[in-house]
mmCIF file of C-alpha atoms in Angstrom:
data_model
loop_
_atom_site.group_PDB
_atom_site.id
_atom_site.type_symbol
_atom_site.label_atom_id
_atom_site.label_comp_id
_atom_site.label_asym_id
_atom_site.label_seq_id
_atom_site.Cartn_x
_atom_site.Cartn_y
_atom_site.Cartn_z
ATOM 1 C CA UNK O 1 -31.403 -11.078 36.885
ATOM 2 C CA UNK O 2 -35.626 -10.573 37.470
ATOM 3 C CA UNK O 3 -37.656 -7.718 36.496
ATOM 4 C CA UNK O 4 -41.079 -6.670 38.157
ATOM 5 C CA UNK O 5 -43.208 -4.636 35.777
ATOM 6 C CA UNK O 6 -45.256 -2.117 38.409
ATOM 7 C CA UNK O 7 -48.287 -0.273 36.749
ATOM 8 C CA UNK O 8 -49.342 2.886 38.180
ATOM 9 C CA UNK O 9 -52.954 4.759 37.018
ATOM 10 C CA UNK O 10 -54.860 7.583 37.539
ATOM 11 C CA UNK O 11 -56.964 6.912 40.082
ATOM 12 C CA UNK O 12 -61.116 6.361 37.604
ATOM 13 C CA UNK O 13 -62.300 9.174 39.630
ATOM 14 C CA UNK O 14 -59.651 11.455 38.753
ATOM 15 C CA UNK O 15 -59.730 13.256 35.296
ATOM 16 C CA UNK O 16 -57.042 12.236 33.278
ATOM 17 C CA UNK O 17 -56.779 15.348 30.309
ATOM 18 C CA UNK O 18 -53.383 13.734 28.693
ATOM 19 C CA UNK O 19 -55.941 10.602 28.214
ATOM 20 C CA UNK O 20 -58.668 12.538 26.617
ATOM 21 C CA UNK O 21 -55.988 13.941 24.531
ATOM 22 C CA UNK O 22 -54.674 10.858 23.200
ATOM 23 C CA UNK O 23 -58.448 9.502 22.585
ATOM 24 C CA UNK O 24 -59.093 12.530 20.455
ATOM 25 C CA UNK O 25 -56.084 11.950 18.017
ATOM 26 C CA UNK O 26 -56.565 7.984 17.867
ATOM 27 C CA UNK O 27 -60.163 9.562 16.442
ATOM 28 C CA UNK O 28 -58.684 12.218 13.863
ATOM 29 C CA UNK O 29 -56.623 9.360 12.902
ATOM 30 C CA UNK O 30 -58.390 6.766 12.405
ATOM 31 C CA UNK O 31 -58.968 4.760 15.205
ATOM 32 C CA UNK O 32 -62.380 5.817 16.453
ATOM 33 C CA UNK O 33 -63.192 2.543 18.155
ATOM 34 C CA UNK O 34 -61.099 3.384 20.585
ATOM 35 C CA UNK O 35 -63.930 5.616 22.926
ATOM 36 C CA UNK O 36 -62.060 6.467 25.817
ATOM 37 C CA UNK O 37 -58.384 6.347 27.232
ATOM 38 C CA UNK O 38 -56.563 6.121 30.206
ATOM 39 C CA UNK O 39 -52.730 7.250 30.120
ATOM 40 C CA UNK O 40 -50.613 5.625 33.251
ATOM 41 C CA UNK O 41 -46.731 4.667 33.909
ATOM 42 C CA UNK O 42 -45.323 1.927 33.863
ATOM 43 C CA UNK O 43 -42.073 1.277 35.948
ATOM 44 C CA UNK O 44 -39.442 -1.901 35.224
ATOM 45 C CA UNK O 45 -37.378 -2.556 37.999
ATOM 46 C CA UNK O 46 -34.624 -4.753 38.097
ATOM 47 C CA UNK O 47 -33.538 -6.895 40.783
ATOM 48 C CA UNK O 48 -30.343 -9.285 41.340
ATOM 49 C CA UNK O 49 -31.069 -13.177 41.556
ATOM 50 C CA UNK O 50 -34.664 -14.569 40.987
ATOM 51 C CA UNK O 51 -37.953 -12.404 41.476
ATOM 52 C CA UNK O 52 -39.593 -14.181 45.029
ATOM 53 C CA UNK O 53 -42.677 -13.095 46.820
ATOM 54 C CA UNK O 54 -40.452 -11.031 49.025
ATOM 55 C CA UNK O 55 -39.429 -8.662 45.844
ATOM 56 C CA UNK O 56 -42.802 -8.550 44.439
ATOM 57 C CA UNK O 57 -44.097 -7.410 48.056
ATOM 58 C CA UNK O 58 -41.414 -4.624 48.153
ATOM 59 C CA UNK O 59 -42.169 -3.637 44.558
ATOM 60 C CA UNK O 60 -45.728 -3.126 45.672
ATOM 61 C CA UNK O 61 -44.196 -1.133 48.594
ATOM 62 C CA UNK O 62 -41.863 1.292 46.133
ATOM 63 C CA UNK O 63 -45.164 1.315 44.075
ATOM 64 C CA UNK O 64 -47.352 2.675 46.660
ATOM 65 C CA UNK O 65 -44.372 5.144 48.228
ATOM 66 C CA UNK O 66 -42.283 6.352 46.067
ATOM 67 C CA UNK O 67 -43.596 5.212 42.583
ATOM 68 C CA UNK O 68 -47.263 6.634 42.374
ATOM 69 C CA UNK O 69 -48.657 9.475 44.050
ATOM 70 C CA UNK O 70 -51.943 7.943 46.384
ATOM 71 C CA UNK O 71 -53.865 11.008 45.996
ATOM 72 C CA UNK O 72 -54.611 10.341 42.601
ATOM 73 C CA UNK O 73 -53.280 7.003 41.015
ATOM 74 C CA UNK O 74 -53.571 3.876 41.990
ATOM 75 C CA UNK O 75 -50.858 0.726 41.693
ATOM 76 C CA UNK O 76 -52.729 -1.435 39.502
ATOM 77 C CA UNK O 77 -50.014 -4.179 39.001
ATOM 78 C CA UNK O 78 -47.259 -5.601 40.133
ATOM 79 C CA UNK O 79 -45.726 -9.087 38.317
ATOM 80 C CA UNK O 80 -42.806 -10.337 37.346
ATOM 81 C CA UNK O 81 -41.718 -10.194 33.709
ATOM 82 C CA UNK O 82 -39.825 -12.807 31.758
ATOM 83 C CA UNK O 83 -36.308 -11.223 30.886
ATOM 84 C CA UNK O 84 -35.495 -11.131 26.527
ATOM 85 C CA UNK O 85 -32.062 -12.641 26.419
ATOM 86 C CA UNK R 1 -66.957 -3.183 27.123
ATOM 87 C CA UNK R 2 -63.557 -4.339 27.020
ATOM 88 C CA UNK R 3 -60.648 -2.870 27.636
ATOM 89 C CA UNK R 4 -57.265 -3.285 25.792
ATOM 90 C CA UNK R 5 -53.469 -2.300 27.574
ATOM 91 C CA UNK R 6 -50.792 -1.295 25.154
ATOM 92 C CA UNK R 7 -47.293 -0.245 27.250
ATOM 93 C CA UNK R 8 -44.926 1.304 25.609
ATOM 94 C CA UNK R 9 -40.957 1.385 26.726
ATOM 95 C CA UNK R 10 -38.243 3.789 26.059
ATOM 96 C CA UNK R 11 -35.844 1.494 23.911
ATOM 97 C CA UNK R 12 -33.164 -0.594 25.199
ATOM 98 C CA UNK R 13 -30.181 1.384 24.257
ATOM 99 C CA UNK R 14 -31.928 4.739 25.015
ATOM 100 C CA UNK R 15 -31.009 6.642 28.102
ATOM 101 C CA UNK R 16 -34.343 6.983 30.448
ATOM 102 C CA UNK R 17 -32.957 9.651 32.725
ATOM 103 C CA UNK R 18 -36.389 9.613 34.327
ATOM 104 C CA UNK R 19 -36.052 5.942 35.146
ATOM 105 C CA UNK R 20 -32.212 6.858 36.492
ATOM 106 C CA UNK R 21 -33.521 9.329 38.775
ATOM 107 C CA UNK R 22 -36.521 6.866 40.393
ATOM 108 C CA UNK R 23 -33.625 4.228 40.742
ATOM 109 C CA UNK R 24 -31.708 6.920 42.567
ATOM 110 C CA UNK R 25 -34.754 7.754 44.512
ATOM 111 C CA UNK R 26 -35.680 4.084 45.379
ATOM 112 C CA UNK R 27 -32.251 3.367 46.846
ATOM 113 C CA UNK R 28 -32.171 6.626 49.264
ATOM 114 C CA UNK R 29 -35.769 5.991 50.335
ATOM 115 C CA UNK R 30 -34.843 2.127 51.105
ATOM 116 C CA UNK R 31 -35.551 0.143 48.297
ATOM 117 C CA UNK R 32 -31.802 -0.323 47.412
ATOM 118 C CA UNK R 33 -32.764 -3.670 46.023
ATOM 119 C CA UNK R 34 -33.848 -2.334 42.416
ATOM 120 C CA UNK R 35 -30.389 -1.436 40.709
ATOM 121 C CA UNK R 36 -32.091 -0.211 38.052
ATOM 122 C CA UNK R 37 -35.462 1.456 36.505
ATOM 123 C CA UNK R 38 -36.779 1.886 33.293
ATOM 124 C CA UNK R 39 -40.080 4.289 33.193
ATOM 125 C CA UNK R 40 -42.570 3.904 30.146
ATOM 126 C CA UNK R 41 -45.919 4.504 29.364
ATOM 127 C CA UNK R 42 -49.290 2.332 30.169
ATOM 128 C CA UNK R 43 -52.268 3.057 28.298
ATOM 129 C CA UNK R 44 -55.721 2.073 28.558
ATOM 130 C CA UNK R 45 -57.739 1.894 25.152
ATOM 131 C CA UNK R 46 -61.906 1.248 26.050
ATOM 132 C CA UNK R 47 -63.985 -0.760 23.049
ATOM 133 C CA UNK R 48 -67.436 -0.880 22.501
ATOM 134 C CA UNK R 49 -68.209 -4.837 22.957
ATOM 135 C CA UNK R 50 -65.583 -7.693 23.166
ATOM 136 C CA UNK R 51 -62.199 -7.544 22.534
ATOM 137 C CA UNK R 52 -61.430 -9.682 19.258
ATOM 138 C CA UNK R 53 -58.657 -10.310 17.113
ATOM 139 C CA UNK R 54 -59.152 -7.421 15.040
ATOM 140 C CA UNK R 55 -59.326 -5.025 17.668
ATOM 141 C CA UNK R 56 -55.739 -6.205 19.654
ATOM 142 C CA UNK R 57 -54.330 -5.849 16.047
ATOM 143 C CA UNK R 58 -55.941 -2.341 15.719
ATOM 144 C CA UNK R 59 -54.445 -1.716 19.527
ATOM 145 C CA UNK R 60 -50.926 -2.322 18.243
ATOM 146 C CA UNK R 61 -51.562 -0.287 15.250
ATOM 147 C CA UNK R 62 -52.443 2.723 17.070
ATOM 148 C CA UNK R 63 -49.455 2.109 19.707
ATOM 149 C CA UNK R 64 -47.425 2.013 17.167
ATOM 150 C CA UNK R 65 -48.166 4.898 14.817
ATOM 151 C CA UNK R 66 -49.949 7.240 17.481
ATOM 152 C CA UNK R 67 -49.288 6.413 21.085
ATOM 153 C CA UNK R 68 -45.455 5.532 20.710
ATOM 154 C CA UNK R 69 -42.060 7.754 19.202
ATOM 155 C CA UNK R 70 -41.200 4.924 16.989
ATOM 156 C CA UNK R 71 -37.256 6.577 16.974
ATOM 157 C CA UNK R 72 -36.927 5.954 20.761
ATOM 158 C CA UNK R 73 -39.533 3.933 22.312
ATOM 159 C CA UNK R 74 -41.502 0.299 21.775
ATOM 160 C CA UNK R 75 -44.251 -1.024 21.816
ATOM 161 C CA UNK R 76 -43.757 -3.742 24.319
ATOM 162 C CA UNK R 77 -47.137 -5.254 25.004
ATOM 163 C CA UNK R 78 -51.288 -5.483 24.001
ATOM 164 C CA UNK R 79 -53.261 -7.612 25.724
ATOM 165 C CA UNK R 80 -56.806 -7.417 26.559
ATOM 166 C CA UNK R 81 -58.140 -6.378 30.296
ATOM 167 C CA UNK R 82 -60.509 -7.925 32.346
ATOM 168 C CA UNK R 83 -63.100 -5.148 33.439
ATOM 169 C CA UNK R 84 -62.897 -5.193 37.005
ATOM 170 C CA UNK R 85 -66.793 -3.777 37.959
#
């Protein structure tokens, strides 16, 4: 069985609040080098048999259509991921 | 600047009924092929200068104290970024 690992963003122009959030406690709590941060998704899909170009491309496809919203985030990756056990 | 990914994953034996309901989604829209979906988090931590050692290990603190629910989800991966731009 594969997995494809498909990383969805908020699109740099778009203000990302739950990001701004998250940098402002990594601050209060110690981790001020941290100046800015992003928060995205990250989807794992699993497929039957081996992960081929095909799967990837239709991973990118779910990505783009059904996974992320276009208006504001972006699909930033798509790969496959070595399965644990 | 660099820029350091941490993702963090519901746990394997925790339900993700948000993942169930995009696997649900992706078959009626299609993409039958993916059986299965987990949904997790992808966050994007920005440094001042290069991304060393010391700041991947602070990364993985931080995921794992402040950007993760230790009960129910893990930290799955920090790696540095390439800036693109």
């Amino acid at each position: 069985m594969g997995r494809v690992v498909v990383d969805v963003m908020p699109k740099p122009e778009i203000l990302d609040p739950q990001g701004k959030a998250v940098a402002a406690a990594l601050g209060r709590l110690g981790f001020g080098q941290f100046g800015a941060v992003r928060q995205g998704k990250r989807f794992e899909l699993e497929v039957e048999g081996e992960v081929t170009e095909e799967v990837i491309a239709a991973a990118r496809a779910a990505g783009e259509q059904v996974l992320s919203n276009p208006v504001i985030e972006d699909v930033v990756a798509v790969y496959a991921e070595e399965q644990q056990a």
